[in-house]
């Protein structure tokens, strides 16, 4: 089954303790991206990647890092989490890269990772 | 600044009645427009998109959306609502710079 898999689905951590949320897709998608969902704000893009070793900032990148060493994986790293990073996080992928053809652009989302930072 | 607005936090409609969920956008260039739906404890699912062409776009589950360039709107519609349509709906815009912008979401409640 074609899917985007995120782990963990739920996590409670403390301020300053580094954590990584993994994201993996099995559709050979080039484009991958991370979002956070907060009440009243909708989804905001954190980072995106056009392909292996190519990443760029979205709208709210502060406090986050990403890497794209393999095409299928796009982990989100919080080096020193803070309470304002408590949120619901979604990974999504798409192929080919958005904008290249009319058949593209549709994002496939993971089920979400609910993160609480105390 | 790029933005997407969904002016209604919640829309209530009776089953069988038509529904409209509103979306307006403010982005530079010619954006691609999308609607996604989110059911409880699930990720977002694609409903429909507008790239170019006819202003009325048909999508999944009987939903359609009307693109209006002069009003920069992309309202989601369905002629006859079902209770199972109750969910959170997001309008989204994709820009030329490979960024996506989402609205704040509208909760649709369809009552029997």
GROMACS .gro file of C-alpha atoms in nm:
model
  230
    1UNK     CA    1   0.000   0.000   0.000
    2UNK     CA    2   0.127   0.343  -0.098
    3UNK     CA    3   0.176   0.544   0.217
    4UNK     CA    4   0.369   0.793   0.424
    5UNK     CA    5   0.471   0.656   0.763
    6UNK     CA    6   0.555   0.876   1.059
    7UNK     CA    7   0.698   0.772   1.394
    8UNK     CA    8   0.633   0.819   1.675
    9UNK     CA    9   0.261   0.892   1.656
   10UNK     CA   10   0.258   1.032   2.007
   11UNK     CA   11   0.544   1.169   2.215
   12UNK     CA   12   0.572   1.357   2.542
   13UNK     CA   13   0.915   1.501   2.612
   14UNK     CA   14   1.083   1.770   2.817
   15UNK     CA   15   1.238   2.100   2.719
   16UNK     CA   16   1.582   2.064   2.568
   17UNK     CA   17   1.582   1.690   2.505
   18UNK     CA   18   1.667   1.631   2.141
   19UNK     CA   19   1.418   1.430   1.943
   20UNK     CA   20   1.366   1.307   1.590
   21UNK     CA   21   1.039   1.237   1.414
   22UNK     CA   22   1.091   0.998   1.127
   23UNK     CA   23   0.907   1.007   0.797
   24UNK     CA   24   0.927   0.745   0.526
   25UNK     CA   25   0.740   0.707   0.197
   26UNK     CA   26   0.723   0.404  -0.032
   27UNK     CA   27   0.606   0.582  -0.349
   28UNK     CA   28   0.946   0.695  -0.482
   29UNK     CA   29   0.833   1.056  -0.444
   30UNK     CA   30   1.086   1.331  -0.504
   31UNK     CA   31   0.916   1.604  -0.300
   32UNK     CA   32   0.874   1.573   0.076
   33UNK     CA   33   0.771   1.829   0.334
   34UNK     CA   34   0.687   1.882   0.700
   35UNK     CA   35   0.397   2.079   0.850
   36UNK     CA   36   0.273   2.166   1.192
   37UNK     CA   37  -0.096   2.198   1.267
   38UNK     CA   38  -0.212   2.432   1.541
   39UNK     CA   39  -0.570   2.531   1.631
   40UNK     CA   40  -0.683   2.838   1.443
   41UNK     CA   41  -0.368   2.846   1.233
   42UNK     CA   42  -0.419   2.551   1.003
   43UNK     CA   43  -0.110   2.383   0.863
   44UNK     CA   44   0.215   2.571   0.828
   45UNK     CA   45   0.505   2.442   0.625
   46UNK     CA   46   0.827   2.391   0.822
   47UNK     CA   47   1.072   2.253   0.564
   48UNK     CA   48   1.056   2.088   0.228
   49UNK     CA   49   1.288   1.886   0.007
   50UNK     CA   50   1.290   1.869  -0.371
   51UNK     CA   51   1.519   1.564  -0.379
   52UNK     CA   52   1.808   1.393  -0.203
   53UNK     CA   53   2.041   1.647  -0.038
   54UNK     CA   54   1.813   1.936  -0.145
   55UNK     CA   55   1.618   2.101   0.136
   56UNK     CA   56   1.472   2.447   0.191
   57UNK     CA   57   1.289   2.644   0.455
   58UNK     CA   58   0.914   2.676   0.466
   59UNK     CA   59   0.725   2.938   0.660
   60UNK     CA   60   0.815   2.835   1.015
   61UNK     CA   61   1.160   2.668   1.014
   62UNK     CA   62   1.293   2.813   1.342
   63UNK     CA   63   1.386   2.545   1.594
   64UNK     CA   64   1.378   2.260   1.341
   65UNK     CA   65   1.626   2.079   1.122
   66UNK     CA   66   1.580   1.825   0.845
   67UNK     CA   67   1.793   1.599   0.633
   68UNK     CA   68   1.737   1.410   0.309
   69UNK     CA   69   2.009   1.150   0.271
   70UNK     CA   70   1.783   0.897   0.105
   71UNK     CA   71   1.490   0.954  -0.125
   72UNK     CA   72   1.239   0.771   0.093
   73UNK     CA   73   1.327   0.930   0.430
   74UNK     CA   74   1.287   1.285   0.555
   75UNK     CA   75   1.334   1.309   0.933
   76UNK     CA   76   1.240   1.617   1.134
   77UNK     CA   77   1.487   1.702   1.410
   78UNK     CA   78   1.420   1.917   1.714
   79UNK     CA   79   1.764   1.983   1.862
   80UNK     CA   80   1.634   2.158   2.174
   81UNK     CA   81   1.256   2.136   2.192
   82UNK     CA   82   1.060   2.409   2.366
   83UNK     CA   83   0.696   2.418   2.481
   84UNK     CA   84   0.597   2.634   2.184
   85UNK     CA   85   0.681   2.338   1.960
   86UNK     CA   86   0.397   2.139   2.113
   87UNK     CA   87   0.189   2.063   1.809
   88UNK     CA   88   0.058   1.805   1.565
   89UNK     CA   89   0.312   1.736   1.292
   90UNK     CA   90   0.250   1.600   0.945
   91UNK     CA   91   0.487   1.473   0.684
   92UNK     CA   92   0.376   1.470   0.321
   93UNK     CA   93   0.520   1.370  -0.015
   94UNK     CA   94   0.445   1.428  -0.381
   95UNK     CA   95   0.575   1.329  -0.723
   96UNK     CA   96   0.693   1.462  -0.952
   97UNK     CA   97   0.806   1.786  -0.800
   98UNK     CA   98   0.520   2.032  -0.768
   99UNK     CA   99   0.472   2.254  -1.067
  100UNK     CA  100   0.625   2.030  -1.329
  101UNK     CA  101   0.304   1.887  -1.467
  102UNK     CA  102  -0.068   1.911  -1.419
  103UNK     CA  103  -0.073   1.561  -1.274
  104UNK     CA  104   0.156   1.655  -0.992
  105UNK     CA  105   0.126   1.862  -0.676
  106UNK     CA  106  -0.109   1.635  -0.483
  107UNK     CA  107   0.035   1.573  -0.140
  108UNK     CA  108   0.006   1.236   0.033
  109UNK     CA  109   0.006   1.287   0.410
  110UNK     CA  110   0.118   1.072   0.695
  111UNK     CA  111  -0.117   1.006   0.988
  112UNK     CA  112   0.047   1.271   1.205
  113UNK     CA  113   0.271   1.286   1.513
  114UNK     CA  114   0.138   1.457   1.823
  115UNK     CA  115   0.425   1.609   2.016
  116UNK     CA  116   0.403   1.757   2.366
  117UNK     CA  117   0.700   1.943   2.512
  118UNK     CA  118   0.681   2.003   2.887
  119UNK     CA  119   0.261   3.810   0.222
  120UNK     CA  120   0.106   3.492   0.096
  121UNK     CA  121  -0.208   3.385   0.276
  122UNK     CA  122  -0.515   3.168   0.256
  123UNK     CA  123  -0.831   3.260   0.445
  124UNK     CA  124  -1.118   3.039   0.549
  125UNK     CA  125  -1.354   3.287   0.714
  126UNK     CA  126  -1.577   3.031   0.884
  127UNK     CA  127  -1.445   2.818   1.168
  128UNK     CA  128  -1.754   2.602   1.144
  129UNK     CA  129  -2.032   2.535   0.896
  130UNK     CA  130  -2.353   2.361   1.000
  131UNK     CA  131  -2.584   2.208   0.743
  132UNK     CA  132  -2.866   1.957   0.744
  133UNK     CA  133  -2.826   1.632   0.557
  134UNK     CA  134  -2.953   1.661   0.202
  135UNK     CA  135  -2.901   2.035   0.184
  136UNK     CA  136  -2.632   2.199  -0.028
  137UNK     CA  137  -2.312   2.305   0.143
  138UNK     CA  138  -2.049   2.569   0.077
  139UNK     CA  139  -1.715   2.608   0.250
  140UNK     CA  140  -1.547   2.935   0.167
  141UNK     CA  141  -1.184   3.005   0.078
  142UNK     CA  142  -1.006   3.316  -0.045
  143UNK     CA  143  -0.638   3.355  -0.114
  144UNK     CA  144  -0.374   3.619  -0.156
  145UNK     CA  145  -0.064   3.500  -0.338
  146UNK     CA  146   0.151   3.630  -0.616
  147UNK     CA  147   0.144   3.475  -0.961
  148UNK     CA  148  -0.095   3.202  -1.071
  149UNK     CA  149  -0.128   2.955  -0.787
  150UNK     CA  150  -0.249   2.599  -0.786
  151UNK     CA  151  -0.548   2.556  -0.554
  152UNK     CA  152  -0.649   2.254  -0.351
  153UNK     CA  153  -0.902   2.125  -0.104
  154UNK     CA  154  -0.811   1.860   0.151
  155UNK     CA  155  -1.026   1.686   0.412
  156UNK     CA  156  -0.918   1.564   0.754
  157UNK     CA  157  -1.110   1.305   0.953
  158UNK     CA  158  -1.042   1.265   1.327
  159UNK     CA  159  -0.698   1.123   1.406
  160UNK     CA  160  -0.609   1.099   1.039
  161UNK     CA  161  -0.385   1.281   0.797
  162UNK     CA  162  -0.522   1.506   0.528
  163UNK     CA  163  -0.674   1.352   0.217
  164UNK     CA  164  -0.687   1.516  -0.124
  165UNK     CA  165  -1.033   1.618  -0.253
  166UNK     CA  166  -0.975   1.825  -0.564
  167UNK     CA  167  -0.747   2.075  -0.730
  168UNK     CA  168  -0.752   2.362  -0.976
  169UNK     CA  169  -0.456   2.406  -1.207
  170UNK     CA  170  -0.603   2.577  -1.512
  171UNK     CA  171  -0.902   2.553  -1.743
  172UNK     CA  172  -1.267   2.529  -1.637
  173UNK     CA  173  -1.349   2.730  -1.329
  174UNK     CA  174  -1.568   2.452  -1.190
  175UNK     CA  175  -1.361   2.158  -1.070
  176UNK     CA  176  -1.511   1.824  -0.974
  177UNK     CA  177  -1.346   1.603  -0.715
  178UNK     CA  178  -1.394   1.307  -0.487
  179UNK     CA  179  -1.715   1.213  -0.301
  180UNK     CA  180  -1.934   1.447  -0.506
  181UNK     CA  181  -1.749   1.763  -0.405
  182UNK     CA  182  -1.677   2.044  -0.647
  183UNK     CA  183  -1.514   2.382  -0.622
  184UNK     CA  184  -1.552   2.705  -0.812
  185UNK     CA  185  -1.249   2.915  -0.895
  186UNK     CA  186  -1.309   3.289  -0.924
  187UNK     CA  187  -1.001   3.478  -1.032
  188UNK     CA  188  -1.142   3.828  -0.984
  189UNK     CA  189  -1.251   3.751  -0.629
  190UNK     CA  190  -0.948   3.528  -0.562
  191UNK     CA  191  -1.179   3.266  -0.420
  192UNK     CA  192  -1.202   2.889  -0.440
  193UNK     CA  193  -1.518   2.783  -0.257
  194UNK     CA  194  -1.593   2.417  -0.195
  195UNK     CA  195  -1.945   2.298  -0.269
  196UNK     CA  196  -2.162   1.991  -0.266
  197UNK     CA  197  -2.523   1.978  -0.386
  198UNK     CA  198  -2.645   1.739  -0.116
  199UNK     CA  199  -2.459   1.693   0.212
  200UNK     CA  200  -2.416   1.360   0.388
  201UNK     CA  201  -2.360   1.301   0.759
  202UNK     CA  202  -2.039   1.123   0.659
  203UNK     CA  203  -1.910   1.451   0.509
  204UNK     CA  204  -1.863   1.586   0.862
  205UNK     CA  205  -1.492   1.660   0.894
  206UNK     CA  206  -1.232   1.937   0.891
  207UNK     CA  207  -1.171   2.094   0.551
  208UNK     CA  208  -0.860   2.280   0.443
  209UNK     CA  209  -0.805   2.503   0.146
  210UNK     CA  210  -0.446   2.515   0.021
  211UNK     CA  211  -0.241   2.707  -0.228
  212UNK     CA  212   0.078   2.599  -0.398
  213UNK     CA  213   0.301   2.877  -0.523
  214UNK     CA  214   0.566   2.893  -0.792
  215UNK     CA  215   0.830   2.861  -0.522
  216UNK     CA  216   0.729   2.510  -0.419
  217UNK     CA  217   0.576   2.626  -0.097
  218UNK     CA  218   0.231   2.533   0.025
  219UNK     CA  219   0.001   2.759   0.224
  220UNK     CA  220  -0.303   2.627   0.406
  221UNK     CA  221  -0.607   2.797   0.547
  222UNK     CA  222  -0.699   2.764   0.914
  223UNK     CA  223  -0.959   2.497   0.840
  224UNK     CA  224  -1.338   2.482   0.853
  225UNK     CA  225  -1.521   2.224   1.055
  226UNK     CA  226  -1.821   2.093   0.865
  227UNK     CA  227  -2.106   1.953   1.071
  228UNK     CA  228  -2.379   1.773   0.882
  229UNK     CA  229  -2.678   1.688   1.098
  230UNK     CA  230  -2.927   1.411   1.020
   0.00000   0.00000   0.00000
